[in-house]
CSV table of C-alpha atoms and ligand atoms in Angstrom, one decimal:
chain,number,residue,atom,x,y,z
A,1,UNK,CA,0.0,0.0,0.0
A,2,UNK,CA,1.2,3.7,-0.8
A,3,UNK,CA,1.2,6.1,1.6
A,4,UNK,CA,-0.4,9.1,1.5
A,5,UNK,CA,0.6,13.0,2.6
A,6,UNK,CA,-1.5,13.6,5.5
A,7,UNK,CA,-4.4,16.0,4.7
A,8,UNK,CA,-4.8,19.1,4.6
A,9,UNK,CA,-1.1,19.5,3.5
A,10,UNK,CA,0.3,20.1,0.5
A,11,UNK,CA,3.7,19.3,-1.6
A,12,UNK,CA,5.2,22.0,-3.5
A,13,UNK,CA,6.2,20.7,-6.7
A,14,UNK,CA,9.1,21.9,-8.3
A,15,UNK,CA,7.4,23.5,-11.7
A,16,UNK,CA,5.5,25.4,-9.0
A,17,UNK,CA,8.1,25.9,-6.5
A,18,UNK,CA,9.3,29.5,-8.6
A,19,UNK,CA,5.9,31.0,-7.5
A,20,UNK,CA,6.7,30.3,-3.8
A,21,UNK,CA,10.2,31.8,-4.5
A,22,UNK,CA,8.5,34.7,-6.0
A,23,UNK,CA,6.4,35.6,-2.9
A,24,UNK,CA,9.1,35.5,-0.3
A,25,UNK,CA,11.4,37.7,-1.9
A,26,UNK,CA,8.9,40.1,-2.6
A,27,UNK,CA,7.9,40.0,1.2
A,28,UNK,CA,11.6,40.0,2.3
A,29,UNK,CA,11.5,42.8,0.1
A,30,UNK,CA,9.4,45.2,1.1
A,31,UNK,CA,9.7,44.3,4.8
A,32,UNK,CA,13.6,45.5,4.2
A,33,UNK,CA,12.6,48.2,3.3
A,34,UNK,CA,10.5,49.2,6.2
A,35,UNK,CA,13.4,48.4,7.7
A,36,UNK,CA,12.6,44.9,9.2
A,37,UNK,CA,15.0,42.4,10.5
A,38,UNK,CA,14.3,38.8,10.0
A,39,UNK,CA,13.6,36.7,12.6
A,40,UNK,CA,13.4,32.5,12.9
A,41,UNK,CA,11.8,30.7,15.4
A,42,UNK,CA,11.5,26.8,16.0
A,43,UNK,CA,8.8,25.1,14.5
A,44,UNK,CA,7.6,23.9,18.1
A,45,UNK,CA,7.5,25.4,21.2
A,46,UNK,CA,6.1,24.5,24.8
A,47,UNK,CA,2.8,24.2,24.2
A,48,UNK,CA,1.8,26.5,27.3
A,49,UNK,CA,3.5,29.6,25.6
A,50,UNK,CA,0.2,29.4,23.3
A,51,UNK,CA,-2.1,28.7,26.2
A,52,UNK,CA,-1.4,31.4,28.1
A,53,UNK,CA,-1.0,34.0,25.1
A,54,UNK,CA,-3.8,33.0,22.5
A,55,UNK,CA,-5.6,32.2,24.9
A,56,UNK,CA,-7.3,28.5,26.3
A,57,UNK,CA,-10.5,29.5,25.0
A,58,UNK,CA,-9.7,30.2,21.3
A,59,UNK,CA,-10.5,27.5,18.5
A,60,UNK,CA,-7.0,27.4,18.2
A,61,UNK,CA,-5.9,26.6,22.0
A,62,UNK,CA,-9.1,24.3,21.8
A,63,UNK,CA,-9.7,22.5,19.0
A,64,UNK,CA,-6.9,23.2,16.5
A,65,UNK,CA,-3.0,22.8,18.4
A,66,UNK,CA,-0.7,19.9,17.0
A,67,UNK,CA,0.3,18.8,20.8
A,68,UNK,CA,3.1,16.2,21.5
A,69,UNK,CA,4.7,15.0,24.0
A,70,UNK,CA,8.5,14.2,24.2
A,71,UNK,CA,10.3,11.2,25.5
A,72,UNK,CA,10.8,13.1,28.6
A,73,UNK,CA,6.6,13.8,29.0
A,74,UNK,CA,7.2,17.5,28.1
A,75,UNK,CA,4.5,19.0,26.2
A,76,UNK,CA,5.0,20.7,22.8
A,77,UNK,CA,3.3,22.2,20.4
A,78,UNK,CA,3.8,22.6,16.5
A,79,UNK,CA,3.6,26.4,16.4
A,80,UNK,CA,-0.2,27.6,15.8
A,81,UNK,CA,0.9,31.1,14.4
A,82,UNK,CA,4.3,33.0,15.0
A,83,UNK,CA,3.4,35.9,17.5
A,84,UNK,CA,3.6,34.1,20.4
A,85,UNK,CA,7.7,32.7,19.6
A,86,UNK,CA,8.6,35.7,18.8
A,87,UNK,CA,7.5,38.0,21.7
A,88,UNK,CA,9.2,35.0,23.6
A,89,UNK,CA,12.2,35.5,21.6
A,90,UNK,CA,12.2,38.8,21.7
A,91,UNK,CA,11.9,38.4,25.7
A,92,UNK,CA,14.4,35.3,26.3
A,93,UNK,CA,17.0,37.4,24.2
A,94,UNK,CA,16.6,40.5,25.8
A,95,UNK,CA,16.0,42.2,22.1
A,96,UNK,CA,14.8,45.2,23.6
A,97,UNK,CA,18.3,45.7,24.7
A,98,UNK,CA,19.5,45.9,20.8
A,99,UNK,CA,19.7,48.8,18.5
A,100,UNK,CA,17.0,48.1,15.3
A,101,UNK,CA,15.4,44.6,16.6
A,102,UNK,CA,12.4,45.6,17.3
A,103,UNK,CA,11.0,45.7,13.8
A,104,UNK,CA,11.4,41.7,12.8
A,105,UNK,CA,9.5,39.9,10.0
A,106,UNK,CA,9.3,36.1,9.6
A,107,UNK,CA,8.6,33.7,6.9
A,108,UNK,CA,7.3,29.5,7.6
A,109,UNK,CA,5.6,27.1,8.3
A,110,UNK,CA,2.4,27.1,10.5
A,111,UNK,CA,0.3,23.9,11.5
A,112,UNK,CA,-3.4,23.9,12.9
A,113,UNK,CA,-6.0,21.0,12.7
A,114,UNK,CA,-8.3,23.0,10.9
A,115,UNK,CA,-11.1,21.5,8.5
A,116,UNK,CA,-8.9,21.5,5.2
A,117,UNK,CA,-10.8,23.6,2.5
A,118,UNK,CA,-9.7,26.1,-0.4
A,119,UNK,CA,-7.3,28.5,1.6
A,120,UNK,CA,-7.3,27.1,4.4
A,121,UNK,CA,-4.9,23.4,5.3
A,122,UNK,CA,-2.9,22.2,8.6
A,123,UNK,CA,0.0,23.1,7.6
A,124,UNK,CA,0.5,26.2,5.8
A,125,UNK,CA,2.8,28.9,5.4
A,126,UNK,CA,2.7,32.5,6.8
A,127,UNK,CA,4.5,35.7,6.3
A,128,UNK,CA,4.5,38.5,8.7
A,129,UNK,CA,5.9,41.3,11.4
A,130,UNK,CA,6.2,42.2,14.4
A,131,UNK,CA,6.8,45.7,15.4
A,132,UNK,CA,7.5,45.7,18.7
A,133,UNK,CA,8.0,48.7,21.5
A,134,UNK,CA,5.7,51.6,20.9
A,135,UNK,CA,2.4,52.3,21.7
A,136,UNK,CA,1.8,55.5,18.8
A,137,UNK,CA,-0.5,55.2,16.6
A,138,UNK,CA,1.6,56.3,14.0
A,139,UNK,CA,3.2,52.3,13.9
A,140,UNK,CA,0.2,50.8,13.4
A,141,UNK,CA,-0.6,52.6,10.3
A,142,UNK,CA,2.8,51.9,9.1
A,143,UNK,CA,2.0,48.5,9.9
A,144,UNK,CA,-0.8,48.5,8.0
A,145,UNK,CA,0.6,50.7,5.1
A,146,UNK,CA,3.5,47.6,4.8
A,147,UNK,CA,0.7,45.1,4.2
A,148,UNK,CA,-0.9,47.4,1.6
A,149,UNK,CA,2.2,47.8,-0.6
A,150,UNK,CA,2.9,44.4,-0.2
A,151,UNK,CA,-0.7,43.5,-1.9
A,152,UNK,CA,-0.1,45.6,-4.4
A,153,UNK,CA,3.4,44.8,-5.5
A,154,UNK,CA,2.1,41.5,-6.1
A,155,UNK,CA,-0.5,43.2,-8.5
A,156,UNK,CA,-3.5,42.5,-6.2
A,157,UNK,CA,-5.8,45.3,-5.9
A,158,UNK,CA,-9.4,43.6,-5.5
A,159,UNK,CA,-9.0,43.6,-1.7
A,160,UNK,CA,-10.3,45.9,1.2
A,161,UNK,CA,-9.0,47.6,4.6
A,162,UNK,CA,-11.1,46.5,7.3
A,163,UNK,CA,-10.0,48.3,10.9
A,164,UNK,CA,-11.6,48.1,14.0
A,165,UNK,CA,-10.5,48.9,17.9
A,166,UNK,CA,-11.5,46.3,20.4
A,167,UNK,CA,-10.2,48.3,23.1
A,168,UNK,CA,-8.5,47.2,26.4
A,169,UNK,CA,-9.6,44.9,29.5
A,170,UNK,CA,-10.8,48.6,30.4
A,171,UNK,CA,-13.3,48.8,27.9
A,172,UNK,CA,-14.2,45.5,27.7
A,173,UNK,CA,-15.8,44.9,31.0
A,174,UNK,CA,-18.5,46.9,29.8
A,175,UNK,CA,-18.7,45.6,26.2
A,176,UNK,CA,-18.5,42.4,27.6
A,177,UNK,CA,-21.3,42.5,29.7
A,178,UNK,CA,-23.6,44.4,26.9
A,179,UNK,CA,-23.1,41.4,24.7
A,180,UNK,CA,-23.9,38.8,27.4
A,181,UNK,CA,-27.1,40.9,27.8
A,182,UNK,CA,-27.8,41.3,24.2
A,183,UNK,CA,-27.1,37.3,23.5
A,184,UNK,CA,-28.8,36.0,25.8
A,185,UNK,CA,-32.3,35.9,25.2
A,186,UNK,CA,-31.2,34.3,21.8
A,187,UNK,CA,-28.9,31.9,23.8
A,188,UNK,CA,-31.5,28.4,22.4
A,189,UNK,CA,-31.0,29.9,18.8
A,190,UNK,CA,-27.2,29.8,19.1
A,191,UNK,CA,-24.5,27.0,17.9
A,192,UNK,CA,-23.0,25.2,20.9
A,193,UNK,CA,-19.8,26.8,20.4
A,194,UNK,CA,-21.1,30.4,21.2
A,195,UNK,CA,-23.5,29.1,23.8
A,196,UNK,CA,-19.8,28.6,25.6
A,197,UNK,CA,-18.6,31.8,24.0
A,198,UNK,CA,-21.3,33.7,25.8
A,199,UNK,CA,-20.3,32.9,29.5
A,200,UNK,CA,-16.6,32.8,28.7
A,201,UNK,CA,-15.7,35.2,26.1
A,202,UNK,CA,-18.9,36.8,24.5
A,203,UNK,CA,-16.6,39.0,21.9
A,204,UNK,CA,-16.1,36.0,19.9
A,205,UNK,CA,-19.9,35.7,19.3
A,206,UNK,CA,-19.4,38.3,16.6
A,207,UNK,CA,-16.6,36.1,14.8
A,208,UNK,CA,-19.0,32.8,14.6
A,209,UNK,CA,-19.3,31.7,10.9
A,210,UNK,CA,-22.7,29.7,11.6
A,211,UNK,CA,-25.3,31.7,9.4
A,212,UNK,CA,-27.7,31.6,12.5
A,213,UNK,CA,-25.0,33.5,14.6
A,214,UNK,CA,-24.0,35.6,12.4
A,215,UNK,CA,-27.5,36.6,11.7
A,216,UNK,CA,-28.2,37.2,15.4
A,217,UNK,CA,-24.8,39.2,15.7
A,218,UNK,CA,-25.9,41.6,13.3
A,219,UNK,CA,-27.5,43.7,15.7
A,220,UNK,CA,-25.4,43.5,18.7
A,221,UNK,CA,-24.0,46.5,20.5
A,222,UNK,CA,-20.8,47.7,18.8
A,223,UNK,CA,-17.8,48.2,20.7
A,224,UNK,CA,-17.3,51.2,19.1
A,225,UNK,CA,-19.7,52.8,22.2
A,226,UNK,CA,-17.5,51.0,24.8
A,227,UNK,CA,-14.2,52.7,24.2
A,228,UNK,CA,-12.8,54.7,26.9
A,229,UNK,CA,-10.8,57.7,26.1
A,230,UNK,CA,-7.3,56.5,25.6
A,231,UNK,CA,-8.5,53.4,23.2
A,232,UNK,CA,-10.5,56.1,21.2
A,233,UNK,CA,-8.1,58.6,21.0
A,234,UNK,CA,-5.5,55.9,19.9
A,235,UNK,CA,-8.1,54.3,17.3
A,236,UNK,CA,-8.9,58.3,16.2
A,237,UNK,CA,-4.8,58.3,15.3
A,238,UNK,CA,-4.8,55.3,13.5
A,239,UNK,CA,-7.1,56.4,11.1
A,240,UNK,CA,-5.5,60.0,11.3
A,241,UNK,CA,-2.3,58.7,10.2
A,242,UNK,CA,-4.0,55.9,7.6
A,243,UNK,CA,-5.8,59.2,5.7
A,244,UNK,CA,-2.1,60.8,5.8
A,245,UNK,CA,-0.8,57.6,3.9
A,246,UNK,CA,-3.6,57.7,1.1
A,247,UNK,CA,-4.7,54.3,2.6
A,248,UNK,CA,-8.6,53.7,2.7
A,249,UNK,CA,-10.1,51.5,5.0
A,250,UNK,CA,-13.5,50.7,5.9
A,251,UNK,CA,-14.3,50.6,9.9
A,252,UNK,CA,-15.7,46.6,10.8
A,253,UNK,CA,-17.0,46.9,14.4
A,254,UNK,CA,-16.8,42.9,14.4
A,255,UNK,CA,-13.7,42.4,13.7
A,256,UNK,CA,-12.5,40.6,16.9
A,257,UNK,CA,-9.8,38.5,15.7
A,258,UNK,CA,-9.7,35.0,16.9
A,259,UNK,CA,-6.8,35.1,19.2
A,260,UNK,CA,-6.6,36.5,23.1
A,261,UNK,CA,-4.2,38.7,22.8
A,262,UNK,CA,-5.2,41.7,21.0
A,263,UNK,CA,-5.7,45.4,22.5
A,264,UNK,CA,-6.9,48.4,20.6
A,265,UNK,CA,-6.0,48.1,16.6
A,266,UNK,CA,-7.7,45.2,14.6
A,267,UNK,CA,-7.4,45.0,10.9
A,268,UNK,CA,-7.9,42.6,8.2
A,269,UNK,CA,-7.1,42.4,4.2
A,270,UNK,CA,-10.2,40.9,3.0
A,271,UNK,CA,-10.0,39.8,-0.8
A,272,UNK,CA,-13.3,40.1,-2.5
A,273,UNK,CA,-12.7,36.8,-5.1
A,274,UNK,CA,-12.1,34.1,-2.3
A,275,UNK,CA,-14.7,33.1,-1.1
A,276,UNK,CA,-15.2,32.1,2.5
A,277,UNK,CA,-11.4,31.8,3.2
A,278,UNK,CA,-11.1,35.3,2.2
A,279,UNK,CA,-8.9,36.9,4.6
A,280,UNK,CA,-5.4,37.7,2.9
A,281,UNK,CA,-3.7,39.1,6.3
A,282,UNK,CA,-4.7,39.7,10.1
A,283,UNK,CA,-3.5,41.6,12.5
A,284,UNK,CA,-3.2,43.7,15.5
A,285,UNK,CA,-1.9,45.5,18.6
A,286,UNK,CA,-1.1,43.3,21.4
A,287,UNK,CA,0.0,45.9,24.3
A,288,UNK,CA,-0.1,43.4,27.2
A,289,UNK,CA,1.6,40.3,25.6
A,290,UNK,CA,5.3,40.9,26.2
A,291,UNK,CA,4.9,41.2,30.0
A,292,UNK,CA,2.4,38.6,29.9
A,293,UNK,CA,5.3,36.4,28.3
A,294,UNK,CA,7.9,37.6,31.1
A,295,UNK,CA,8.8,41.0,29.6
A,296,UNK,CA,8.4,44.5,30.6
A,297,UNK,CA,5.2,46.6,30.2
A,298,UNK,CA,6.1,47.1,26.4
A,299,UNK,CA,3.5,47.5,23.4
A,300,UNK,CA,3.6,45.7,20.4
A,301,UNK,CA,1.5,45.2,17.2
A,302,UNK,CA,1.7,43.2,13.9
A,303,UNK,CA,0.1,41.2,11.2
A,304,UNK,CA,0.4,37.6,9.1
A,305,UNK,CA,-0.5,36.3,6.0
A,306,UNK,CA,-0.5,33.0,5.0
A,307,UNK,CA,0.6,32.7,1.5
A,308,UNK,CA,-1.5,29.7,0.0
A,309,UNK,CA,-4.5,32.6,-0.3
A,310,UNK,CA,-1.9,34.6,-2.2
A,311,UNK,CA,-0.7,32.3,-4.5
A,312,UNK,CA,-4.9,31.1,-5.0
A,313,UNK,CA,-5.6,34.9,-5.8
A,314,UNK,CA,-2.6,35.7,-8.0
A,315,UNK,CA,-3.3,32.6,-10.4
A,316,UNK,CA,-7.0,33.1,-10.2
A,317,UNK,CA,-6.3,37.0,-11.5
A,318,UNK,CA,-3.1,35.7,-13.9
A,319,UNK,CA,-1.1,37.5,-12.3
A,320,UNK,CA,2.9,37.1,-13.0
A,321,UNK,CA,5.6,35.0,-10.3
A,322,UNK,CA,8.2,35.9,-12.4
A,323,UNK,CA,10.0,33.7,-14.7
A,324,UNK,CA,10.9,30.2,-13.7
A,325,UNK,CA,14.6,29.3,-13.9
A,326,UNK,CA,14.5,28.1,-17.2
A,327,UNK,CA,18.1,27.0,-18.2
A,328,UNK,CA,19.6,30.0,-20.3
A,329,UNK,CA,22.5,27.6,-22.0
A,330,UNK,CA,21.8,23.8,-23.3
A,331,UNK,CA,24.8,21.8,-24.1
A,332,UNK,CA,25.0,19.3,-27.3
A,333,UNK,CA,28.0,17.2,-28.5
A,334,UNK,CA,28.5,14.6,-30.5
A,335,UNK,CA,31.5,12.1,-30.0
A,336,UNK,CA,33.9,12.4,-26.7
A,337,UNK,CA,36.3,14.8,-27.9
A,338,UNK,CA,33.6,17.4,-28.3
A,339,UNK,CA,32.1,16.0,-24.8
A,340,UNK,CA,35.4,17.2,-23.1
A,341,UNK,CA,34.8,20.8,-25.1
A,342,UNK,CA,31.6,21.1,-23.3
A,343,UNK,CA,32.0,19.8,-19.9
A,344,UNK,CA,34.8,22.7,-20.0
A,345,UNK,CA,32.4,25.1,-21.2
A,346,UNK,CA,29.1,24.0,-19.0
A,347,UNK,CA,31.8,24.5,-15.5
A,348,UNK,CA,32.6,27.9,-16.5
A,349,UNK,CA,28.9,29.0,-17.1
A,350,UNK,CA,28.1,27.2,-13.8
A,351,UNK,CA,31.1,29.1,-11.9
A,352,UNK,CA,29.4,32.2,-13.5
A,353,UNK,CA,25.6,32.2,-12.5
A,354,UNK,CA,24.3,31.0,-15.9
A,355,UNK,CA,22.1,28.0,-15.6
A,356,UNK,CA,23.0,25.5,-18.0
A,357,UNK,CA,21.8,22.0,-18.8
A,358,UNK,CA,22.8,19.0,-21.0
A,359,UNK,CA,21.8,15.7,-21.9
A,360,UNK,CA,25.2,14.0,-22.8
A,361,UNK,CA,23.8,10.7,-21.3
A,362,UNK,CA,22.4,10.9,-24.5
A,363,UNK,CA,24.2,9.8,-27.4
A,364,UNK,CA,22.7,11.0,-30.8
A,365,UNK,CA,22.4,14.7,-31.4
A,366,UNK,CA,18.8,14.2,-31.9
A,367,UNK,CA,17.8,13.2,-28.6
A,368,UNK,CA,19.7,15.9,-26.8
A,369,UNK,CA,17.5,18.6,-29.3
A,370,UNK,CA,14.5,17.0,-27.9
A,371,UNK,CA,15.8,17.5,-24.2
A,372,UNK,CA,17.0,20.9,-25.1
A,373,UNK,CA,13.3,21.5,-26.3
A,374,UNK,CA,11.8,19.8,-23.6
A,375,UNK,CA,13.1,21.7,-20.8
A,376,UNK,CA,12.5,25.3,-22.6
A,377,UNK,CA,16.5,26.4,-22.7
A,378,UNK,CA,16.9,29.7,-24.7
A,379,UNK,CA,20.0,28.9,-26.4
A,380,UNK,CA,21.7,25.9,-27.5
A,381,UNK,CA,25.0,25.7,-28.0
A,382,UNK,CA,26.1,22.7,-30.2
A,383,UNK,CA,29.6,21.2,-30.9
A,384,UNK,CA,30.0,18.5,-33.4
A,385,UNK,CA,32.8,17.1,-35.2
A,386,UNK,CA,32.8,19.9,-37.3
A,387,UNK,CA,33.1,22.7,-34.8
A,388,UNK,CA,35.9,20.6,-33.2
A,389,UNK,CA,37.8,20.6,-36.1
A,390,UNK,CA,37.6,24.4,-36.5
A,391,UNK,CA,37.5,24.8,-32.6
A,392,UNK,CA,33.9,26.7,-33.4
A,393,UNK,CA,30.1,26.5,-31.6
A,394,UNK,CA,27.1,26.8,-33.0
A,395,UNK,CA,25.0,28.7,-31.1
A,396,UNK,CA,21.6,28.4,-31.7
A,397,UNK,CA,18.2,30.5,-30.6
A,398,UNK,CA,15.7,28.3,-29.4
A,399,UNK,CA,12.6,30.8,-29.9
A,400,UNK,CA,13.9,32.0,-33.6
A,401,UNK,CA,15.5,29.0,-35.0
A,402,UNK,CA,18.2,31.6,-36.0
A,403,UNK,CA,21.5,30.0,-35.6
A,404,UNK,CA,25.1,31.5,-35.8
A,405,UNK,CA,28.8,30.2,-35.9
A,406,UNK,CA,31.2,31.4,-32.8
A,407,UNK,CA,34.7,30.5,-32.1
A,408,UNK,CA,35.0,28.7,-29.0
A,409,UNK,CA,37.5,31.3,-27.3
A,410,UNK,CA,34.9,34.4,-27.6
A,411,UNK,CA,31.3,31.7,-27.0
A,412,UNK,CA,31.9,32.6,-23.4
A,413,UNK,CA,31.8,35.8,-24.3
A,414,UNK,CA,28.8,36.3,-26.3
A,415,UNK,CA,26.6,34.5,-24.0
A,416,UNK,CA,27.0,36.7,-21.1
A,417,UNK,CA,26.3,39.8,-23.1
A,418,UNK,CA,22.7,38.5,-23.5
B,501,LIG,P1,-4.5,34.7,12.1
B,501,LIG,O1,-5.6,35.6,11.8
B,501,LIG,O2,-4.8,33.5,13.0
B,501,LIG,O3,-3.5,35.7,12.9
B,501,LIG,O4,-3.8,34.3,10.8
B,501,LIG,C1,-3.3,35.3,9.9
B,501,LIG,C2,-3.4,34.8,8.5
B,501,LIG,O5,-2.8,33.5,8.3
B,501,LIG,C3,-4.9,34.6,8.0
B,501,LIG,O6,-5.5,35.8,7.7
B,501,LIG,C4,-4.7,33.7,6.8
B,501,LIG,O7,-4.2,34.5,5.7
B,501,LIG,C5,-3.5,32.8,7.3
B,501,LIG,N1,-4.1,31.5,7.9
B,501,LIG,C6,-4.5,31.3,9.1
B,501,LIG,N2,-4.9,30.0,9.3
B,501,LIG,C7,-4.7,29.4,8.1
B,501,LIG,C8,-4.9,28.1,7.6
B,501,LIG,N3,-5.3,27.1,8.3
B,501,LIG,N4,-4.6,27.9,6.3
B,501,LIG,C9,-4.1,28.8,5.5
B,501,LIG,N5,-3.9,30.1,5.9
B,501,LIG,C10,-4.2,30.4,7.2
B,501,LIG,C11,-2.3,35.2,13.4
B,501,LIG,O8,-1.8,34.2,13.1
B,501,LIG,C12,-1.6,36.3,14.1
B,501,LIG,N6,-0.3,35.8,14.7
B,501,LIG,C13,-1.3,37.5,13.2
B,501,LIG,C14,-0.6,38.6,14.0
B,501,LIG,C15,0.7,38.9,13.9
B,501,LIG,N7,-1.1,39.5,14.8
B,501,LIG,C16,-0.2,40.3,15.3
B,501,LIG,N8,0.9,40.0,14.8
């Protein structure tokens, strides 16, 4: 019997691979030039660095953390989402302490037991930052303005800025306590989930994707009206600063964000062609997290992608990775002197950055055309007994046909210029 990948996973195959390659640069990218550092974390943690920070009544604390334990009995997790390391990080190595590492972005591989649809698998792979240190509102419309450009270097522009403030423990006693009174005489009509939700963490009623929820959320009290003055006059900035950056943004009182440890700023990219996996980034502030984690009373805020959504959105608007690394030179020879001629050549285009390929496994010059063809090399460059004889190349154009004879001492030569 063959075995399987495990579901909702995914292998990415090499003709596909260039598109992957494609996204993280252009995230490195524009993160460097924000002025972000890059920071990696291990792929598992202990799992109570999760519980305590997202939170043990999240769906992903709940229902959704890949949780081991090691030949010793501790507990691990496969990290859920990459806040949580890094604010750990950021506290174990006393980052605070260094000049510029406060702004870090990240790039890998995430893992929740999720129900594996279109956008959305168990393992998947996210991109994001974490600016951490300040609590101005000025940062978290730079935040936000990073995720923009990065949307739209990629060529997406179908998407929209949804922000939000969900305020601080302040705030929320009241909100909290509004929603438990607006819920409740609909508490029979609700999924058992949010029946939980209500006595436990009411906010994430709004978030439910159960139609009947959703429908009874429609009316609840916004936590718009629960701010108190600081949260308001920090979520009054935000926008301030989002209008002074030409970003638009729509305001989504129910945005809550699925994780425990947001304060103030929520935001979301939403992409209008995806369906119901549509959100292209998340994010937020997170002002008590680092000296929740062990850390001083420091603010922090940040956002993640996850790039599968990307990639779906890109392909389903044709939009362009970039060219796949096509070999540029394809080697052909005929007979073993003119083999040694090319095996000399091929190492110096190697040394020299130019990809090059050859098929000299295969004897007649026929069959080495066809591989030339079949792996889409620009140029071929041919020696047969001919050109040994008069120490020449042919070099031919794949596209055009058009071919040309070059002296072996200036082929190296010509094929740089192009
Ligand atoms: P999140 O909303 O859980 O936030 O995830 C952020 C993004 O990761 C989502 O918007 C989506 O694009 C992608 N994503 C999440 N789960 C999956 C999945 N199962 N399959 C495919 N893509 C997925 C966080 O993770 C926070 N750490 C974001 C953050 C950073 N907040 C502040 N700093």
């Amino acid at each position: 019997m063959s075995v399987k990948i495990p579901r909702g996973t995914f292998d990415i195959l090499p003709e596909d691979s260039y598109k992957w390659t494609f996204l993280k640069k252009s995230f490195e990218q524009i993160s460097r030039n924000f002025n972000y550092r890059e920071i990696t974390t291990p792929i598992f943690e202990n799992a109570g660095l999760f519980e305590r920070s997202v939170g043990d009544s999240s769906d992903i604390i709940e229902k959704e953390m890949y949780k081991f334990q090691d030949k010793k009995g501790r507990i691990f997790a496969l990290r859920p989402e990459g806040t949580a390391p890094i604010v750990r990080s950021y506290v174990e190595n006393n980052l605070n302490m260094a000049a510029n590492s406060s702004k870090l972005y990240y790039i890998g591989p995430m893992f929740r037991y999720d129900r594996p649809q279109k956008g959305r698998y168990r393992q998947f792979y996210q991109y994001g930052i974490e600016n951490i240190g300040s609590d101005d509102p000025y940062i978290d419309a730079e935040v936000i303005l990073l995720g923009k450009m990065f949307l739209e270097k990629l060529g997406l522009n179908n998407f929209e800025l949804q922000i939000n403030s969900i305020g601080c423990a302040n705030c929320s006693k009241d909100y909290d306590r509004a929603l438990q009174e607006y819920f409740l005489p609909h508490k029979q009509e609700l999924c058992s989930d949010c029946r939980k939700r209500l006595e436990i963490n009411p906010k994430r009623l709004l978030d439910c994707k159960v139609l009947s929820c959703k429908e009874i959320a429609k009316n609840a009290p916004s936590n718009l009206d629960f701010l108190d003055s600081d949260c308001r006059d920090h979520f009054d900035g935000v926008q301030k600063y989002l209008k002074m950056m030409d970003v638009s943004f729509v305001i989504n009182p129910k945005i809550v964000r699925g994780l425990d440890y947001y304060t103030k700023t929520a935001f979301e990219f939403i992409e209008n062609s995806l369906g119901a996996q549509n959100t292209l980034i998340g994010g937020g502030r997170y002002d008590g997290l680092v000296q929740q984690l062990g850390g001083k009373n420091i603010s922090g805020i940040g956002f993640a992608g996850g790039f599968e959504r990307l990639l779906l959105t890109m392909e389903n608007e044709k939009l362009s990775f970039g060219e796949q690394n096509n070999p540029k030179i394809f080697m052909v020879a005929r007979g073993e002197e003119a083999k040694i001629s090319g095996i000399n050549l091929l190492s110096k285009f190697r040394r020299e950055n130019i990809t090059s390929e050859t098929a000299f496994e295969k004897s007649s010059m026929k069959a080495q055309m066809k591989a030339a063809n079949r792996c889409n090399a620009r140029f071929c460059l041919i020696i047969g007994e001919e050109e040994m004889r008069n120490k020449t190349v042919v070099f031919k154009n794949m596209e055009s046909g058009n071919q040309e004879i070059v002296s072996v001492e200036a082929i190296f030569e010509r094929v740089s210029k192009i």
